[in-house]
Amino acid sequence: MNILLGLCYFSPVVAAITLSLTDQWQALNATVGGRLHAATPFALPCFSKYNNQSVEVDEGACSTIQANYTNPQYRLTSFSANMNPQYETCMATHSQCLLNSANSKDTLATNGISCDQGQISPFYIDVRTPEDVQAAYKFSASTKIPLSIKNTGHDYIGRTRRAGSLGIWTHNLDSMRYHTNFTPDSCNGSFRAITVGAGVTFEQVYKFADDNDAMFVGGYAQSIGASGGWLMGGGHSVLSPSLGLGVDRVVRVSYFASTAQHWLYHSFSFKSRLSLQMVSSARPTHANIQIFSGPCAEGGGGTFGVVLESTHLVEQRIPIQVVNITYAPAEAQLQRYFEILVNSSTSWSELGWGGHITSRGLIYVNPQLSLADATESMQQIAEFARANGGSATFETLPSWYDFFDRFILQVQAAVGNLRILGSRLIPKANFETKAGRVQLVAHLLNQTAMFGLPYIPVVTPISYTYIPGTTSLSPAWRTALWHLGTSTTWAYNSTIDEIRGKFSSVHDFVDKNLRTLAPDSGSYLNEGDVYETDYEVAYWGANYARLLEVKIKYDPMGLLDCWNCVGSKGPSEFPCYPVL
Ligand SMILES: Cc1cc2nc3c(=O)[nH]c(=O)nc-3n(C[C@H](O)[C@H](O)[C@H](O)COP(=O)(O)OP(=O)(O)OC[C@H]3O[C@@H](n4cnc5c(N)ncnc54)[C@H](O)[C@@H]3O)c2cc1C
Ligand SMILES: *[C@@H]1O[C@H](CO)[C@@H](O)[C@H](O)[C@H]1NC(C)=O
Ligand SMILES: *[C@@H]1O[C@H](CO)[C@@H](O)[C@H](O)[C@H]1NC(C)=O
Ligand SMILES: *[C@@H]1O[C@H](CO)[C@@H](O)[C@H](O)[C@H]1NC(C)=O
Ligand SMILES: *[C@@H]1O[C@H](CO)[C@@H](O)[C@H](O)[C@H]1NC(C)=O
Ligand SMILES: *[C@@H]1O[C@H](CO)[C@@H](O)[C@H](O)[C@H]1NC(C)=O
Ligand SMILES: *[C@@H]1O[C@H](CO)[C@@H](O)[C@H](O)[C@H]1NC(C)=O
Ligand SMILES: *[C@@H]1O[C@H](CO)[C@@H](O)[C@H](O)[C@H]1NC(C)=O
Ligand SMILES: CC(=O)N[C@H]1CO[C@H](CO)[C@@H](O)[C@@H]1O
């Protein structure tokens, strides 16, 4: 049974509209304690025209932006910045305000050029309380101005933006609480857990966990949020092969949503995840596996409501084995390199390894093995790399935080550039037959010729004990071994046609090449093809129908919508995406 606690209802009946829109904005600002702000483009201080009108260049502010244009920690502090700034722009009309990310001081990007609003919301609320969110909902219901939710701006699909919307910015919800004995609503037993406000980033929670002798299972970047799109999209970690996805570990979520009768602020406990921790041998009852019936179902962020905080199970702080293999294969060695990766991947995953294979080599972690066993299990690939001009080092780091500090900060994906991904989940079954392995190696060679060396997060929860039906993600996650992808980038001054060509090339590759490997598998909504075919099936499988009911129940006025989200009204609502 789902336990509802701290349930607060606010009536959604909206007073008759007698105020002008300007007055309504002012009234909204008063309701939210002056935390309504006008949003201008992130790089505006570097330009002398804004929406074609002359403005003063602000040299001081501009040089700070130039120095930090590719710094995720700085982008995080601006409502107007996305990590991949094409989503600040309106790609379809080329309304944009971009610097050259390869050389942020390049005056060709700014001289005589107009900085345009793109699809950045004209106004946003810097939310601190559920009442702030309620004010946004009321305003949206009465004015018909839609809402959008932005946390860190990492979303690769751009779901943080909707042209003309009122923005809800969660960045400053930064509380953290550690619980040695967290007892969720009406549950028996207690657990080590951490509660974070919706704006808290991995860097913050990793440090906070470490200071409390704990380990938080999270992603491969310092500035992603722990409660927002990462969590609601599934949330993978290099620790996920043995310790589960973000959604497997969240035990309580507090959110704001609406029903036909009420606005509600509500906390929801995921009891099944606790039963799983408490009595691993007991089978779950039917009642406690129905956990995705509320608006905190894993339908992606920005769909059902606004999360204000979330509570996650944490592990004891433990040492982590790390292997760092640096290897850029020459053409002649590519096939053998891919064969080793493909032939070994099943046993690596069974041993609890997770990591990323990139064009620079691979970095894997293991929270289970001894250093000796870790070294032995990776011997073939290590020797191969060393024998061919690469390197391989094995070491034990005292904690996950040390791994974050030493490795993740060095190798996390670059930001500030215009970049999209495309990926699919590749089932374990593809690795189990000789024909499957041969096909996969041929695919990897093909992919390398088309897009360069592949990007492979090895982060699926393959050794995690999962109770079927306890999350709404596609079941493909549970049987996949690789999350196989590619990415592409383009320059700030690319034309609309060039941009469209980039999206098309990734889409065609995912749809034709990757999909052929496993047509019935799924895809990760946070890192998928922006134009994923049948995205409802790819992201959620048969769970989609249930998610759609949740959407209709908790957002009956359709105030929230995003690209390829549950119940989306479709591309016509998002005219800034290129039409392929
Ligand atoms: C450099 C980089 C590295 C990445 N590494 C990983 C990784 O290791 N593992 C992984 O799983 N993913 C990874 N991702 C993908 C990441 O999970 C997604 O970008 C995710 O959407 C980020 O969530 P956010 O809340 O931080 O970002 P945002 O872009 O701010 O939000 C993402 C979505 O969630 C919604 N949302 C945000 N906050 C809330 C809220 N409080 N309530 C309701 N809706 C909300 C937004 O409307 C939007 O739809 C990476 C992305 C980047 C750019
Ligand atoms: C909202 O009010 C605050 C404080 O009075 C003010 O600083 C801010 O500019 C106002 N926002 C808008 C959009 O007018
Ligand atoms: C700026 O001027 C150009 C050229 O006249 C026009 O196409 C564009 O729509 C204008 N942009 C804005 C924001 O007014
Ligand atoms: C908690 O434990 C008590 C006593 O063992 C039991 O009666 C009760 O049903 C349990 N409650 C839940 C929610 O499991
Ligand atoms: C991984 O190994 C390479 C090659 O020895 C080295 O340059 C790099 O710094 C290492 N990474 C870390 C985080 O130690
Ligand atoms: C990988 O396995 C296949 C058989 O499935 C074998 O033919 C091939 O030689 C192996 N490659 C390596 C590098 O071990
Ligand atoms: C390689 O890519 C081409 C072009 O998409 C495709 O026609 C071909 O089937 C692919 N071959 C393999 C082995 O994936
Ligand atoms: C695009 O920008 C680069 C770097 O500023 C510049 O060298 C190049 O000439 C520009 N291309 C076009 C077509 O304007
Ligand atoms: C505010 C902020 O993050 N500023 C940083 C901008 O970049 C410089 C150099 O890279 C840093 O020193 C600042 O701290």
PDB file of C-alpha atoms in Angstrom, residues 455-550:
ATOM      1  CA  TYR A 455      30.497   5.916 -26.237  1.00  0.00           C
ATOM      2  CA  ILE A 456      29.367   3.056 -24.017  1.00  0.00           C
ATOM      3  CA  PRO A 457      28.195   3.657 -20.472  1.00  0.00           C
ATOM      4  CA  VAL A 458      28.216   0.205 -18.844  1.00  0.00           C
ATOM      5  CA  VAL A 459      25.670   1.152 -16.231  1.00  0.00           C
ATOM      6  CA  THR A 460      22.676  -1.167 -16.538  1.00  0.00           C
ATOM      7  CA  PRO A 461      21.484  -2.804 -13.284  1.00  0.00           C
ATOM      8  CA  ILE A 462      22.318  -6.275 -14.556  1.00  0.00           C
ATOM      9  CA  SER A 463      23.352  -7.823 -11.207  1.00  0.00           C
ATOM     10  CA  TYR A 464      20.910  -5.858  -9.076  1.00  0.00           C
ATOM     11  CA  THR A 465      18.043  -7.852  -7.555  1.00  0.00           C
ATOM     12  CA  TYR A 466      15.009  -6.199  -9.046  1.00  0.00           C
ATOM     13  CA  ILE A 467      11.383  -6.997  -8.308  1.00  0.00           C
ATOM     14  CA  PRO A 468       9.556  -6.855 -11.639  1.00  0.00           C
ATOM     15  CA  GLY A 469       6.968  -4.122 -11.822  1.00  0.00           C
ATOM     16  CA  THR A 470       8.450  -1.873  -9.155  1.00  0.00           C
ATOM     17  CA  THR A 471       9.410   0.894 -11.563  1.00  0.00           C
ATOM     18  CA  SER A 472       7.799   2.137 -14.745  1.00  0.00           C
ATOM     19  CA  LEU A 473      10.984   2.212 -16.803  1.00  0.00           C
ATOM     20  CA  SER A 474      11.180  -0.055 -19.813  1.00  0.00           C
ATOM     21  CA  PRO A 475      11.960  -3.616 -18.644  1.00  0.00           C
ATOM     22  CA  ALA A 476      14.727  -3.520 -21.279  1.00  0.00           C
ATOM     23  CA  TRP A 477      16.893  -1.863 -18.614  1.00  0.00           C
ATOM     24  CA  ARG A 478      16.896  -5.046 -16.550  1.00  0.00           C
ATOM     25  CA  THR A 479      18.257  -7.336 -19.232  1.00  0.00           C
ATOM     26  CA  ALA A 480      20.588  -4.927 -21.018  1.00  0.00           C
ATOM     27  CA  LEU A 481      24.346  -5.062 -20.640  1.00  0.00           C
ATOM     28  CA  TRP A 482      25.333  -1.911 -22.533  1.00  0.00           C
ATOM     29  CA  HIS A 483      23.865   1.501 -23.037  1.00  0.00           C
ATOM     30  CA  LEU A 484      25.472   2.053 -26.443  1.00  0.00           C
ATOM     31  CA  GLY A 485      25.561   5.440 -28.023  1.00  0.00           C
ATOM     32  CA  THR A 486      27.147   8.116 -30.047  1.00  0.00           C
ATOM     33  CA  SER A 487      27.149  11.878 -30.056  1.00  0.00           C
ATOM     34  CA  THR A 488      27.703  14.729 -32.425  1.00  0.00           C
ATOM     35  CA  THR A 489      28.492  18.409 -32.059  1.00  0.00           C
ATOM     36  CA  TRP A 490      28.263  21.495 -34.233  1.00  0.00           C
ATOM     37  CA  ALA A 491      29.554  25.054 -34.258  1.00  0.00           C
ATOM     38  CA  TYR A 492      27.762  28.131 -32.897  1.00  0.00           C
ATOM     39  CA  ASN A 493      27.417  29.596 -36.396  1.00  0.00           C
ATOM     40  CA  SER A 494      25.986  26.498 -38.101  1.00  0.00           C
ATOM     41  CA  THR A 495      23.016  27.140 -40.335  1.00  0.00           C
ATOM     42  CA  ILE A 496      19.531  25.794 -39.665  1.00  0.00           C
ATOM     43  CA  ASP A 497      20.107  23.178 -42.382  1.00  0.00           C
ATOM     44  CA  GLU A 498      23.399  22.095 -40.881  1.00  0.00           C
ATOM     45  CA  ILE A 499      21.784  21.708 -37.465  1.00  0.00           C
ATOM     46  CA  ARG A 500      18.924  19.724 -38.937  1.00  0.00           C
ATOM     47  CA  GLY A 501      21.502  17.518 -40.676  1.00  0.00           C
ATOM     48  CA  LYS A 502      23.169  16.759 -37.313  1.00  0.00           C
ATOM     49  CA  PHE A 503      19.889  15.685 -35.713  1.00  0.00           C
ATOM     50  CA  SER A 504      19.054  13.614 -38.799  1.00  0.00           C
ATOM     51  CA  SER A 505      22.374  11.815 -38.879  1.00  0.00           C
ATOM     52  CA  VAL A 506      22.070  10.739 -35.236  1.00  0.00           C
ATOM     53  CA  HIS A 507      18.436   9.777 -35.712  1.00  0.00           C
ATOM     54  CA  ASP A 508      19.183   7.686 -38.800  1.00  0.00           C
ATOM     55  CA  PHE A 509      22.071   5.979 -37.079  1.00  0.00           C
ATOM     56  CA  VAL A 510      19.985   5.103 -33.999  1.00  0.00           C
ATOM     57  CA  ASP A 511      16.970   4.108 -36.018  1.00  0.00           C
ATOM     58  CA  LYS A 512      18.727   2.011 -38.613  1.00  0.00           C
ATOM     59  CA  ASN A 513      22.037   0.766 -37.236  1.00  0.00           C
ATOM     60  CA  LEU A 514      21.521   0.604 -33.463  1.00  0.00           C
ATOM     61  CA  ARG A 515      17.906  -0.493 -33.579  1.00  0.00           C
ATOM     62  CA  THR A 516      18.802  -3.409 -35.873  1.00  0.00           C
ATOM     63  CA  LEU A 517      20.957  -4.897 -33.120  1.00  0.00           C
ATOM     64  CA  ALA A 518      17.974  -5.312 -30.801  1.00  0.00           C
ATOM     65  CA  PRO A 519      14.699  -4.089 -32.268  1.00  0.00           C
ATOM     66  CA  ASP A 520      12.698  -5.002 -29.147  1.00  0.00           C
ATOM     67  CA  SER A 521      15.008  -3.414 -26.625  1.00  0.00           C
ATOM     68  CA  GLY A 522      14.526   0.097 -25.307  1.00  0.00           C
ATOM     69  CA  SER A 523      16.275   3.377 -24.859  1.00  0.00           C
ATOM     70  CA  TYR A 524      17.217   5.797 -22.054  1.00  0.00           C
ATOM     71  CA  LEU A 525      15.013   8.872 -22.212  1.00  0.00           C
ATOM     72  CA  ASN A 526      17.724  11.129 -20.783  1.00  0.00           C
ATOM     73  CA  GLU A 527      20.358  10.161 -23.338  1.00  0.00           C
ATOM     74  CA  GLY A 528      18.375   8.966 -26.317  1.00  0.00           C
ATOM     75  CA  ASP A 529      17.819  10.115 -29.861  1.00  0.00           C
ATOM     76  CA  VAL A 530      15.846  13.378 -29.770  1.00  0.00           C
ATOM     77  CA  TYR A 531      13.648  11.908 -32.518  1.00  0.00           C
ATOM     78  CA  GLU A 532      13.444   8.367 -31.081  1.00  0.00           C
ATOM     79  CA  THR A 533      10.863   6.384 -33.056  1.00  0.00           C
ATOM     80  CA  ASP A 534       7.929   5.250 -30.869  1.00  0.00           C
ATOM     81  CA  TYR A 535       9.535   6.855 -27.852  1.00  0.00           C
ATOM     82  CA  GLU A 536       6.690   5.732 -25.579  1.00  0.00           C
ATOM     83  CA  VAL A 537       7.619   2.091 -26.202  1.00  0.00           C
ATOM     84  CA  ALA A 538      11.361   2.719 -26.229  1.00  0.00           C
ATOM     85  CA  TYR A 539      11.367   4.461 -22.838  1.00  0.00           C
ATOM     86  CA  TRP A 540       8.564   2.767 -20.927  1.00  0.00           C
ATOM     87  CA  GLY A 541       7.378  -0.324 -22.841  1.00  0.00           C
ATOM     88  CA  ALA A 542       3.985  -1.604 -21.694  1.00  0.00           C
ATOM     89  CA  ASN A 543       4.050   0.752 -18.685  1.00  0.00           C
ATOM     90  CA  TYR A 544       3.223   3.719 -20.874  1.00  0.00           C
ATOM     91  CA  ALA A 545      -0.542   3.265 -20.691  1.00  0.00           C
ATOM     92  CA  ARG A 546      -0.446   3.435 -16.902  1.00  0.00           C
ATOM     93  CA  LEU A 547       1.812   6.498 -16.978  1.00  0.00           C
ATOM     94  CA  LEU A 548      -0.616   8.232 -19.277  1.00  0.00           C
ATOM     95  CA  GLU A 549      -3.397   7.662 -16.708  1.00  0.00           C
ATOM     96  CA  VAL A 550      -1.134   9.194 -14.059  1.00  0.00           C
TER      97      VAL A 550
END
